[in-house]
Short mmCIF file of C-alpha atoms and ligand atoms in Angstrom, two decimals:
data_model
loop_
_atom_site.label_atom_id
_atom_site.label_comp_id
_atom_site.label_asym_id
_atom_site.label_seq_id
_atom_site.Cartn_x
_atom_site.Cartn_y
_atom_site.Cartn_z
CA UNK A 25 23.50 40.18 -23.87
CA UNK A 26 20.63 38.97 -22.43
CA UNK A 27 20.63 36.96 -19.78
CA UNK A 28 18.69 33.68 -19.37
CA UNK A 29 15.95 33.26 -16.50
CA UNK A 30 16.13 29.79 -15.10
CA UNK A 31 13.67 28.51 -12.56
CA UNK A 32 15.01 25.54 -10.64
CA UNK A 33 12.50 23.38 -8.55
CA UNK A 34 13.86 21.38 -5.61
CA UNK A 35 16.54 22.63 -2.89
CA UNK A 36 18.12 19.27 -2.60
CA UNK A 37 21.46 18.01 -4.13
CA UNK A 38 20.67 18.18 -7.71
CA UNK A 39 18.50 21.75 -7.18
CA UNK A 40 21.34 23.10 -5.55
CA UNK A 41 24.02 21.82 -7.86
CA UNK A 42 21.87 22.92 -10.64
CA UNK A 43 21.12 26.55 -9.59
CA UNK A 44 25.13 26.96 -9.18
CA UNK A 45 25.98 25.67 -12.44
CA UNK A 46 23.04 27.76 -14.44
CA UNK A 47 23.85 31.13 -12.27
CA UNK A 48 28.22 30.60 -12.86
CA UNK A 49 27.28 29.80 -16.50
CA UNK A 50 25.83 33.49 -16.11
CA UNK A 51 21.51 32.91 -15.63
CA UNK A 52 19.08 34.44 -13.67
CA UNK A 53 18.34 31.80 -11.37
CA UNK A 54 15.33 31.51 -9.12
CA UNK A 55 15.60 28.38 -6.91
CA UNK A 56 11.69 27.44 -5.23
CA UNK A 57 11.82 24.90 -2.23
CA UNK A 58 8.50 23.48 -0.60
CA UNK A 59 10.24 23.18 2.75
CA UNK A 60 10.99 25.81 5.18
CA UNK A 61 14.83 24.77 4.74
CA UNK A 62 16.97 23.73 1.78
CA UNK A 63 18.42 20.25 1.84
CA UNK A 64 16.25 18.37 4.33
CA UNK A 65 17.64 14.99 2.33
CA UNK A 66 21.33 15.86 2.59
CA UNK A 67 20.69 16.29 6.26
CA UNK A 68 20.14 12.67 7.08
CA UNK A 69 21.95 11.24 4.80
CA UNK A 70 25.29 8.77 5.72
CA UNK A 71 23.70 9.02 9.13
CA UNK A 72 24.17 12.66 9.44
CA UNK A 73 28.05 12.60 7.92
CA UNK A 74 27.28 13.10 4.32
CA UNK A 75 29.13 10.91 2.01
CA UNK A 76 29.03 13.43 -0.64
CA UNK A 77 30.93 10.91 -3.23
CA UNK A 78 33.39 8.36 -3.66
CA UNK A 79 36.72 9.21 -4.61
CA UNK A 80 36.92 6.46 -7.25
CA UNK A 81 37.83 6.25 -10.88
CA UNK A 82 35.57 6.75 -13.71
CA UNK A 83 34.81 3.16 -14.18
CA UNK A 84 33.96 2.11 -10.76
CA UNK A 85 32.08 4.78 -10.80
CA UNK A 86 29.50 3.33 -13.00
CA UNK A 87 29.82 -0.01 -11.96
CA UNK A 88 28.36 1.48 -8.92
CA UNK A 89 25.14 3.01 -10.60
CA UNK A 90 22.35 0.27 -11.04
CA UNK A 91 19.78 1.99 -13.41
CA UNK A 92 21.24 3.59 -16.42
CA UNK A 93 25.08 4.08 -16.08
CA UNK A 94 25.16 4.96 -19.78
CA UNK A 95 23.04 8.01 -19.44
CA UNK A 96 25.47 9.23 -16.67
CA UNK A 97 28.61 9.09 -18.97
CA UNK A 98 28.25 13.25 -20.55
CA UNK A 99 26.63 14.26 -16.83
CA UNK A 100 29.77 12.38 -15.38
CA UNK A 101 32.29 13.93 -17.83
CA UNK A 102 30.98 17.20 -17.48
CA UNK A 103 31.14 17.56 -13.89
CA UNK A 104 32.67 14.37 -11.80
CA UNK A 105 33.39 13.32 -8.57
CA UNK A 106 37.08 15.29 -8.43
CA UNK A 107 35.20 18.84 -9.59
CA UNK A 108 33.17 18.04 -6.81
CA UNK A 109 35.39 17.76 -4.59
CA UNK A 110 37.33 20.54 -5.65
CA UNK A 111 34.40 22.92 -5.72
CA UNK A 112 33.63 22.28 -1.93
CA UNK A 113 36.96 22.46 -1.04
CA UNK A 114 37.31 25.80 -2.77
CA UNK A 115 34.50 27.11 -1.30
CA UNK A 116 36.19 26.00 2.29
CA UNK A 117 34.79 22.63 3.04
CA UNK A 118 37.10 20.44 4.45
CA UNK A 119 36.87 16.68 2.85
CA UNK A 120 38.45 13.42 3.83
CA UNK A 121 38.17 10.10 2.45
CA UNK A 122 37.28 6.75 4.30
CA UNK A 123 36.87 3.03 3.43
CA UNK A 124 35.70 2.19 0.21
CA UNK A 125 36.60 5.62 -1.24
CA UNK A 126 33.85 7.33 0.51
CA UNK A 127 34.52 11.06 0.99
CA UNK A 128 32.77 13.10 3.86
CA UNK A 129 33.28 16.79 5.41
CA UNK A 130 36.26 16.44 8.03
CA UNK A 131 33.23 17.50 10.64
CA UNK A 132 30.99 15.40 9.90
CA UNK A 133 28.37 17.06 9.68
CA UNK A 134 26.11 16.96 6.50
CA UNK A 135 24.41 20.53 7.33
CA UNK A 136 27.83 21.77 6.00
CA UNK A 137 27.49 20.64 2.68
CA UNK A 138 24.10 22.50 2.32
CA UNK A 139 25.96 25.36 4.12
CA UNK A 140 28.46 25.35 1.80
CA UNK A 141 26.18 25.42 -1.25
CA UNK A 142 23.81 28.02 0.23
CA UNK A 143 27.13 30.11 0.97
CA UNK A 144 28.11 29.12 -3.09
CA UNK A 145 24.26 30.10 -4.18
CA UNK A 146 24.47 33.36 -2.80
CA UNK A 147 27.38 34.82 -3.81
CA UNK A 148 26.65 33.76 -7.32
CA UNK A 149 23.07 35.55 -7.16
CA UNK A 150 20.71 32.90 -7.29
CA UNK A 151 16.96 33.94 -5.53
CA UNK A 152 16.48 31.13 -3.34
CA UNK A 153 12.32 31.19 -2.41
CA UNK A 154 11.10 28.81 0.64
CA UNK A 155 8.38 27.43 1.44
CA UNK A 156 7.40 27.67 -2.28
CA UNK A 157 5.85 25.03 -3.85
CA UNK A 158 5.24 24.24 -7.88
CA UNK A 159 1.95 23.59 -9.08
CA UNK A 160 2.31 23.71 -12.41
CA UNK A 161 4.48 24.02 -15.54
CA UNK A 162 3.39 27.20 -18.03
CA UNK A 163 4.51 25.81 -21.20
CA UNK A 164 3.00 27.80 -24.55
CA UNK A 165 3.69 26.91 -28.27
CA UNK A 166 5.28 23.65 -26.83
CA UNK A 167 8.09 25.70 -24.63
CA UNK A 168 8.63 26.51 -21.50
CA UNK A 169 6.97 29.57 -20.08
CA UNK A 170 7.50 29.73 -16.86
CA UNK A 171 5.80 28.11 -13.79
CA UNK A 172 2.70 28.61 -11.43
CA UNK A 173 3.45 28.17 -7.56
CA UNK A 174 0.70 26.77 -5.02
CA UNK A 175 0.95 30.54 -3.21
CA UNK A 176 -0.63 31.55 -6.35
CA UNK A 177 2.28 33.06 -7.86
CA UNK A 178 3.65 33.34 -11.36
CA UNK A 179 7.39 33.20 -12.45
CA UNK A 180 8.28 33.50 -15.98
CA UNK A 181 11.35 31.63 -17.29
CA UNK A 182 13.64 30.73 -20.74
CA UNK A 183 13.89 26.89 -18.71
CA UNK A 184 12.88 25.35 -15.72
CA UNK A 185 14.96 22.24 -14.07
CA UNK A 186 12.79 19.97 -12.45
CA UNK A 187 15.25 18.31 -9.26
CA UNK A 188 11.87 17.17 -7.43
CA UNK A 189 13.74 14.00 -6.11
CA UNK A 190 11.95 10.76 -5.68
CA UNK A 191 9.59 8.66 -3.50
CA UNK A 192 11.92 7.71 -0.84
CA UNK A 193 11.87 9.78 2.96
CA UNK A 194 9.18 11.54 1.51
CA UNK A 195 8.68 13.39 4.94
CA UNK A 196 12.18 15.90 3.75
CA UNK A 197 9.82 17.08 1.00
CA UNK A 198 10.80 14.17 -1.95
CA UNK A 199 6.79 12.82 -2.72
CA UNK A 200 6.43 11.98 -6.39
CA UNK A 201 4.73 15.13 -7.47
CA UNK A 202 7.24 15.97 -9.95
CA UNK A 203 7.15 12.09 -11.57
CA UNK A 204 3.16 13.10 -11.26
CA UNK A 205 3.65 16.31 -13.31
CA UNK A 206 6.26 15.11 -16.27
CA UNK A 207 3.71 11.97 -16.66
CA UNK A 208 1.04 14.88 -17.41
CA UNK A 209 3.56 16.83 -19.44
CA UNK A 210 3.84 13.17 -21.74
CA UNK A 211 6.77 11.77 -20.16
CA UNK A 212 6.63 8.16 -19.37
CA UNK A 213 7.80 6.57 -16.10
CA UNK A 214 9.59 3.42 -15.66
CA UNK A 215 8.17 1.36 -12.88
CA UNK A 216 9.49 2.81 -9.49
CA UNK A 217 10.61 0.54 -6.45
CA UNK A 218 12.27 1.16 -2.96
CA UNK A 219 16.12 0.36 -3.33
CA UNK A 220 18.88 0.34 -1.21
CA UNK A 221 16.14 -0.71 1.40
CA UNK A 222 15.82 -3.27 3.97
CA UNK A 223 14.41 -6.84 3.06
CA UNK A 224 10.95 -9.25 4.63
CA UNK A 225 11.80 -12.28 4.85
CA UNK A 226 9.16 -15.51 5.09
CA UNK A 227 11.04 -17.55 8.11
CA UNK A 228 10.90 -15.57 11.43
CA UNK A 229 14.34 -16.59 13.11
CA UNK A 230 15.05 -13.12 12.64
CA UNK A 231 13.28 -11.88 15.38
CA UNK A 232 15.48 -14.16 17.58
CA UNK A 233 18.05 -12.44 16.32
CA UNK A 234 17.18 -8.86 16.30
CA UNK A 235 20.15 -6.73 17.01
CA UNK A 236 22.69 -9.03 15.73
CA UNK A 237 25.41 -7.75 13.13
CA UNK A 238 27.37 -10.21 10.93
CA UNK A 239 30.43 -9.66 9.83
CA UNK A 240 32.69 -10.92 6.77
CA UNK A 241 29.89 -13.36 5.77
CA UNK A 242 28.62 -13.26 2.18
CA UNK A 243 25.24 -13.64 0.82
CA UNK A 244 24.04 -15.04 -2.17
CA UNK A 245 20.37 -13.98 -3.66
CA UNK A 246 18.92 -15.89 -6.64
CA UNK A 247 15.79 -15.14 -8.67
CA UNK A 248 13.88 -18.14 -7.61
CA UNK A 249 13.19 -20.04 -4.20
CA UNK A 250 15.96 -23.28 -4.34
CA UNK A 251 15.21 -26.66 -3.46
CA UNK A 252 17.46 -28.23 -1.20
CA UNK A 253 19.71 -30.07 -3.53
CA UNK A 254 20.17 -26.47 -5.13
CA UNK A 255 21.60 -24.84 -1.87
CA UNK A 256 23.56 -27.55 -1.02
CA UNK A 257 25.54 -27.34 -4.64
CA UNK A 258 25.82 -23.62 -3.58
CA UNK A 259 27.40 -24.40 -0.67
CA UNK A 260 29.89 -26.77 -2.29
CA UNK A 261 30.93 -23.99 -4.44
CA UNK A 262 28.34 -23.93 -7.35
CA UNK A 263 27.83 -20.58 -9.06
CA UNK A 264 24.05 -21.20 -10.32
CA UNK A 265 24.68 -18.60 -13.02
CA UNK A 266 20.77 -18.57 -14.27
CA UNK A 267 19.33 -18.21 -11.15
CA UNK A 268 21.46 -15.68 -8.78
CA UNK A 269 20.98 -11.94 -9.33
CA UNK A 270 23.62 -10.93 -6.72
CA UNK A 271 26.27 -12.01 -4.46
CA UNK A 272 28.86 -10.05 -2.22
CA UNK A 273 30.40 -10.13 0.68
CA UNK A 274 30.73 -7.61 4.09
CA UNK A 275 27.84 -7.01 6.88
CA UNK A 276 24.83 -7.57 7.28
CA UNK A 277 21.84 -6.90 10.38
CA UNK A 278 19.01 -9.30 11.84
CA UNK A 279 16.29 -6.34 12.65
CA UNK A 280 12.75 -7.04 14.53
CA UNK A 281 10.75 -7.70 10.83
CA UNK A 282 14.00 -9.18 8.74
CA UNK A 283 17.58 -8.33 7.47
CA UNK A 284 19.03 -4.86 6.72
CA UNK A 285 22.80 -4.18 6.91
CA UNK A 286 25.04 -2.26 4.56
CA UNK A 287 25.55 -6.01 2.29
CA UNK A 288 21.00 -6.47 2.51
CA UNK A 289 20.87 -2.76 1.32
CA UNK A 290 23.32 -3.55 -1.79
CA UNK A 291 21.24 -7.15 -2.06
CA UNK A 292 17.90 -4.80 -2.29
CA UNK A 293 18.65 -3.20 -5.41
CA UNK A 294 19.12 -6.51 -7.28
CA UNK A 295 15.93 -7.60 -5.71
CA UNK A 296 14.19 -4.91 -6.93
CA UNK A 297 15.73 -4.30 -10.40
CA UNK A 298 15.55 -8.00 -11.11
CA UNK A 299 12.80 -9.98 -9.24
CA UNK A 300 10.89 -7.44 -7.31
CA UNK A 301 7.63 -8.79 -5.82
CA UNK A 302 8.70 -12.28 -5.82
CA UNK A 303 10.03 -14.41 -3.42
CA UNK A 304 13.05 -15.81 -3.76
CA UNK A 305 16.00 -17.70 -1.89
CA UNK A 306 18.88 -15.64 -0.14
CA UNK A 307 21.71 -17.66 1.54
CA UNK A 308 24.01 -16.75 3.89
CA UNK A 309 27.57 -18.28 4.44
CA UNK A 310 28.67 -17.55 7.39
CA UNK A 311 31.91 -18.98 6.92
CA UNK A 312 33.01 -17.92 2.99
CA UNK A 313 36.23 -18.50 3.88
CA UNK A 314 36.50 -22.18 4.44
CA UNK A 315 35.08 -24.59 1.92
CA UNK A 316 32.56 -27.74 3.30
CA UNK A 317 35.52 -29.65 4.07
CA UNK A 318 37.68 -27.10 5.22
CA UNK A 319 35.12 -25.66 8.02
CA UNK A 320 34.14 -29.93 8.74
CA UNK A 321 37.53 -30.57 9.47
CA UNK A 322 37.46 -27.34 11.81
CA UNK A 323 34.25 -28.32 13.50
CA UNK A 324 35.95 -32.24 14.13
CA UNK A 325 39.02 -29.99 15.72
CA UNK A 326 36.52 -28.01 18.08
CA UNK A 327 34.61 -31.07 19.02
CA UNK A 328 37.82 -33.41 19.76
CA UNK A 329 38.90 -29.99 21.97
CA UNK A 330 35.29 -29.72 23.53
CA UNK A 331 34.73 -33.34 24.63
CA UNK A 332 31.71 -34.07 26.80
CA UNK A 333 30.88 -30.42 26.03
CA UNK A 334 27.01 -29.77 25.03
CA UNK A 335 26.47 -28.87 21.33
CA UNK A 336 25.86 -25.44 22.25
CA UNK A 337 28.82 -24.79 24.29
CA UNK A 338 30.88 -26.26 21.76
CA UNK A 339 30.25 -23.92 19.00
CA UNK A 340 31.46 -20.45 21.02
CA UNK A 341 34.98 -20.36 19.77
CA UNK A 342 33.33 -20.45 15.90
CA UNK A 343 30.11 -18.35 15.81
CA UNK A 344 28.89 -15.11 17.70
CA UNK A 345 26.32 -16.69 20.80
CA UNK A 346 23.51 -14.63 19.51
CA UNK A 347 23.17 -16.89 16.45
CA UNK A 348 24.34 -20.34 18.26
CA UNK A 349 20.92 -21.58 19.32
CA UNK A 350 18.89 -20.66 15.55
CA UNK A 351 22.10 -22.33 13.57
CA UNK A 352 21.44 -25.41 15.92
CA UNK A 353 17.45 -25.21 15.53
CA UNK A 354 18.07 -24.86 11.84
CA UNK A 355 20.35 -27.74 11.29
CA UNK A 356 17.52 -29.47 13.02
CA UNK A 357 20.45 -30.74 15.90
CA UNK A 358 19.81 -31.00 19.89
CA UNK A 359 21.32 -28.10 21.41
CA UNK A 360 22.08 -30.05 24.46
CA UNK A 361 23.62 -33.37 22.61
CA UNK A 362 27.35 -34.25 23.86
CA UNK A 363 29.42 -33.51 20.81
CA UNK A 364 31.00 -37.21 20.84
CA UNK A 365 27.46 -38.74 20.06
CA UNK A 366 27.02 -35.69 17.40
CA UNK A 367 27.25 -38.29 13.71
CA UNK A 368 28.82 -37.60 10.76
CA UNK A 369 25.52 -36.62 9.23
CA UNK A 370 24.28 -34.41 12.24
CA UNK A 371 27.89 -32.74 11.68
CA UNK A 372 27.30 -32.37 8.04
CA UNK A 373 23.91 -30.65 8.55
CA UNK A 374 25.26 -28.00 10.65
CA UNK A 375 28.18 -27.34 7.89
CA UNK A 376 25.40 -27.10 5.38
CA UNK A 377 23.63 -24.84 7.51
CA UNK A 378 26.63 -22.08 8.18
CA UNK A 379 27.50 -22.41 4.55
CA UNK A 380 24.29 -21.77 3.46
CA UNK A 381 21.57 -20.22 6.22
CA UNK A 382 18.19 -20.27 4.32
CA UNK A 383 16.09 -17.05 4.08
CA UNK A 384 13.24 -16.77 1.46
CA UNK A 385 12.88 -12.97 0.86
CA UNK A 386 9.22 -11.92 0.48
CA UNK A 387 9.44 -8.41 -0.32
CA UNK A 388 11.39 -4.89 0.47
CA UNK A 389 10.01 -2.44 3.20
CA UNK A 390 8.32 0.69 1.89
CA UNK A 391 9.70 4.02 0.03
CA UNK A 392 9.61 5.87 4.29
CA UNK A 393 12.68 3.44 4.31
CA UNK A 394 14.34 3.34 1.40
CA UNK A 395 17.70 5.19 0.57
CA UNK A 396 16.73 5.52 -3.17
CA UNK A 397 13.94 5.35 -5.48
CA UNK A 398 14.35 2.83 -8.18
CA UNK A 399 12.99 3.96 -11.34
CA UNK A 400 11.70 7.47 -12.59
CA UNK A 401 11.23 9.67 -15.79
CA UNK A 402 12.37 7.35 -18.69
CA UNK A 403 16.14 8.36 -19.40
CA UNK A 404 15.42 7.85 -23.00
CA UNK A 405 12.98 10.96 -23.07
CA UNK A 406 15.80 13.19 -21.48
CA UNK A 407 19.13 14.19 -23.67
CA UNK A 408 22.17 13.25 -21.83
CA UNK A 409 24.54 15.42 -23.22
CA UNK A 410 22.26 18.70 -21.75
CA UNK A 411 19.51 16.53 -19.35
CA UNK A 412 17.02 18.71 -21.51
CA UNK A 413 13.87 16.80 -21.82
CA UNK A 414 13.47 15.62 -25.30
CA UNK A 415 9.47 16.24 -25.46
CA UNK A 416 9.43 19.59 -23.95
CA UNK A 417 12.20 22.06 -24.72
CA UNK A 418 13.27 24.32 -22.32
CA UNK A 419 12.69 21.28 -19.41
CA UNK A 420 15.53 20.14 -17.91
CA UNK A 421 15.19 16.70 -15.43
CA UNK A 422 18.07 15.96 -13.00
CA UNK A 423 18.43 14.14 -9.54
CA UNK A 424 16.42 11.30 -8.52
CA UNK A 425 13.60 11.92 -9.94
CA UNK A 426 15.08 10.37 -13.27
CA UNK A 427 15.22 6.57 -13.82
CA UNK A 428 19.25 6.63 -12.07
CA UNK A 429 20.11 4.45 -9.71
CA UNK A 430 23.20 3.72 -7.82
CA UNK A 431 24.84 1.87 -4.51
CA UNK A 432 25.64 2.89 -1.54
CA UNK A 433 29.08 4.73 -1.32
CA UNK A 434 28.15 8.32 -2.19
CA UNK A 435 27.41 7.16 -5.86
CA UNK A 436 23.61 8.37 -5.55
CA UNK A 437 24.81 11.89 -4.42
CA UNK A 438 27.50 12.05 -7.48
CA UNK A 439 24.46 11.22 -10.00
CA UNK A 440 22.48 14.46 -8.02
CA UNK A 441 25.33 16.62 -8.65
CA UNK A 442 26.53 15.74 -11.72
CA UNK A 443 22.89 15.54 -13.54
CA UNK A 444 22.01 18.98 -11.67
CA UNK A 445 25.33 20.45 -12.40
CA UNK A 446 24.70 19.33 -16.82
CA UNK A 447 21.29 20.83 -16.71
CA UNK A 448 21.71 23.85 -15.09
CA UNK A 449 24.97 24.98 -17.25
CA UNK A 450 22.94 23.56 -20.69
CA UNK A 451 19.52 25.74 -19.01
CA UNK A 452 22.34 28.63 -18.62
CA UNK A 453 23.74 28.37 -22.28
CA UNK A 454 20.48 27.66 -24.38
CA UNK A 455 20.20 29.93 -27.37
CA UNK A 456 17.11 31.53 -27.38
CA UNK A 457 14.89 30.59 -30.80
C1 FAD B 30 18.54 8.11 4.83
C2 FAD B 30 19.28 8.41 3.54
C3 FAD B 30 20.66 8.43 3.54
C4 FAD B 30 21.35 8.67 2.35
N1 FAD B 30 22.71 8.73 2.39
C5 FAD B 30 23.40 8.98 1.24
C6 FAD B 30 24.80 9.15 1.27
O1 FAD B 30 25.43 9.19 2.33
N2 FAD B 30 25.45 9.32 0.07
C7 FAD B 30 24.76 9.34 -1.13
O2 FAD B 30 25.39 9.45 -2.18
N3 FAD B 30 23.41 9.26 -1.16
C8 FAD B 30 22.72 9.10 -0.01
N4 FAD B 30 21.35 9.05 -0.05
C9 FAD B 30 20.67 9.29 -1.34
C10 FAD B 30 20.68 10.79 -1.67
O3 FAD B 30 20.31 11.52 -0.53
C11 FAD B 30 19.73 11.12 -2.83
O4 FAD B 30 20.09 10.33 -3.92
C12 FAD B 30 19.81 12.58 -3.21
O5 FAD B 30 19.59 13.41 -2.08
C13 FAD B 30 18.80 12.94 -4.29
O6 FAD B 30 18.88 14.33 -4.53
P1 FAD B 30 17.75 15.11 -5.34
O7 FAD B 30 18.14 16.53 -5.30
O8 FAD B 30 17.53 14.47 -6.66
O9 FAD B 30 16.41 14.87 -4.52
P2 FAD B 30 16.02 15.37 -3.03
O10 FAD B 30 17.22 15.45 -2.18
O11 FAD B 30 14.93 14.48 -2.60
O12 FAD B 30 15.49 16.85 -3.24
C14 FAD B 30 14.26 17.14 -3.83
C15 FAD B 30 13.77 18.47 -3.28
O13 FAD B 30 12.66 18.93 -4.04
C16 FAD B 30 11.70 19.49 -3.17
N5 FAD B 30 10.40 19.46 -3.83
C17 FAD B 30 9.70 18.34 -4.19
N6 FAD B 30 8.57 18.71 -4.80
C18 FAD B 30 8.54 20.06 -4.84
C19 FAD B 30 7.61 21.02 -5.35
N7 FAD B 30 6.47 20.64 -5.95
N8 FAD B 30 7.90 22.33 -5.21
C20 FAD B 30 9.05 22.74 -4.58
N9 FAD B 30 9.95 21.88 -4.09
C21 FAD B 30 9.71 20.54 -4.21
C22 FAD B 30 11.79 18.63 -1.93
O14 FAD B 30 11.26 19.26 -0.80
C23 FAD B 30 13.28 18.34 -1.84
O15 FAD B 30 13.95 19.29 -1.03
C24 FAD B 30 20.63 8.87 1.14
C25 FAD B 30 19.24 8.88 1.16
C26 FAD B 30 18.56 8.67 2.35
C27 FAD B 30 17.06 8.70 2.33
#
């Protein structure tokens, strides 16, 4: 029977995933990466530990994917987070899981995920070419021919899986020339935006607070900028419904140009997919725990305890130092004011303050530091049940170079591996016509 020749472009996640799935489905697989290495991406990602997925169930699962969790359901079901696991396992990768369900190699060490694949790639046959790069697509009598290489080469082919990745860390290899390409082939891409990326911000306490990690606070992002009556209501416990776009809870990072911090990443994505470009209001309650009347009563408690005290030296025992001096400049209070002449209303202002702490967010930092592209190839041009591209047959799209998005948790890397794993088996099985 005759085999099928499947050219796979990109030697990240979904490439990889991709030319393992079309070569065990029984193709002749040809895998080209620009870069002198494969997997540059999986390198540095969960700072150099590789969270390779989340051991969740299916739902969570796409709760957890921002942009089109729909289009992941027949990628999902055809290869999910447990065949995954099991296939690096298998192949002699030891996992473990952490908090939150997120599963990494026991060394931590990401280069043995791409070790592990490599190992997987070769012993199923697939031609893995570096420091090859696609120029263009050979397509004749609307199919797929084949593809052209910038080293002047031709490589014929039944399909060809385009795993280009996106815009973000473009410096492993991931540039936009494969959005760049598909748009010339007639597909149509959705705007794309930096996710899972740090946040500007318009008031510059922050650099005051460079360095500074919150913990167990929650923030609260809305699509507009508040006026003060608006904040305070959100402080008593209003849920503005219309206007906020995301809320959670966790940690969060002052940096030297705003906030980052595993809750600001998770923030970004909302930002982006909802209100991208705009500024709006993003509180942070440093206290979620205590309602205004709960964390008053507290502050009365450390003031009666802290008599003759200074303001400042009064609020150790209830905030981390670093932040004491900007939640006092912010509440508009005298740092140095004896806390039995602090009023009522002073007092007030400084719960409204911790309940609430005022950023306006004025934009996201660039694609060099974002975790994910937002946006990509419309998912309505691609099939989901093969990730065949519905304008060109014999194309296959995967990875994140498609208009998928996910959180942070080892979601982004499922969507890689599952899309790659769909395309390459469907590029594998095609019937010839
Ligand atoms: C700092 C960081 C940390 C991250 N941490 C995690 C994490 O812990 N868990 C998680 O789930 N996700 C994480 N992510 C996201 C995750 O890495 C990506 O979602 C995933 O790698 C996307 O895989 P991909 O194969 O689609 O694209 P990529 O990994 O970007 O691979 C695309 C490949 O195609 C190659 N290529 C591009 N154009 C051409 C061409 N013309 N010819 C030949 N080759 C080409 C590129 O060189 C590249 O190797 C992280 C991302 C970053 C930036």
């Amino acid at each position: 029977m005759k085999r099928n020749k499947v050219v796979v472009i990109g030697g990240g996640a979904a490439g990889m995933m991709a030319a393992i799935s079309a070569a065990g489905n029984g193709a002749d697989v040809t895998l080209i990466e620009r870069n002198e290495k494969l997997g540059k991406k999986i390198y540095i990602t969960g700072k150099g530990r590789c969270n390779v997925t989340n051991n969740c169930d299916e739902d969570e699962f796409f709760n957890n994917i921002v942009s089109n969790p729909r289009f992941m359901y027949g990628a999902f079901y055809s290869f999910d987070n447990r065949s995954l696991m099991e296939l690096l396992e298998n192949n002699g990768l030891k996992l473990k899981v952490e908090r939150g369900g997120r599963v990494f190699p026991e060394s931590d060490h990401s280069y043995d995920v791409t070790d592990t694949l490599r190992a997987i790639m070769k012993r199923k046959g697939v031609k893995v070419r570096l420091n090859t790069t696609l120029k263009a697509i050979i397509i004749d009598a609307e199919k797929v021919r084949g593809i052209e290489t910038m080293q002047h080469e031709k490589i014929t082919a039944d399909s060809v899986i385009m795993c280009t990745g996106g815009l973000s860390y473009s410096s492993t290899g991931s540039d936009g020339n494969g959005h760049k390409l598909l748009h010339e082939l007639g597909h149509t891409l959705t705007d794309t935006k930096p996710a899972l990326v740090p946040l500007t911000t318009k008031e510059e306490f922050y650099k005051d607070l460079q360095g500074l990690s919150l913990k167990n606070v929650r923030v609260n992002l809305f699509n507009e900028v508040l006026n003060s009556e608006k904040i305070r209501a959100v402080a008593d416990g209003a849920r503005l419904k219309k206007s906020i776009v995301f809320s959670g809870f966790g940690e969060m990072l002052f940096t030297h140009f705003g906030i980052s911090g595993p809750l600001i990443l998770s923030a970004s994505s909302f930002y982006s997919k909802k209100v991208y470009g705009k500024q709006v209001t993003l509180l942070i309650d440093l206290k979620p725990a205590l309602t205004v009347e709960q964390l008053d009563k507290r502050i009365v408690r450390d003031f009666d305890n802290a008599m003759n005290k200074s303001l400042k030296n009064a609020l150790c025992g209830l905030l981390p130092s670093g932040i004491i001096d900007t939640i006092i400049v912010q509440s508009l209070l005298d740092a140095h004011k004896p806390v039995h002449d602090i009023t009522k209303e002073e007092r007030s202002r400084l719960v409204y303050t911790l309940k609430g702490l005022n950023m306006t967010v004025t934009g996201t930092r660039p694609f060099t530091e974002a975790i994910i592209t937002q946006g990509g190839i419309n998912v309505k041009e691609i099939n989901p049940s093969t990730m065949e591209s519905k304008l060109i047959p014999g194309m296959y799209i995967a990875g994140e170079l498609m208009d998928v998005d996910a959180l942070t948790g080892g979601f982004n890397l499922q969507v890689a591996w599952s899309s790659g794993y769909l395309a390459g088996m469907s590029a594998a099985t095609k019937q010839g016509e």
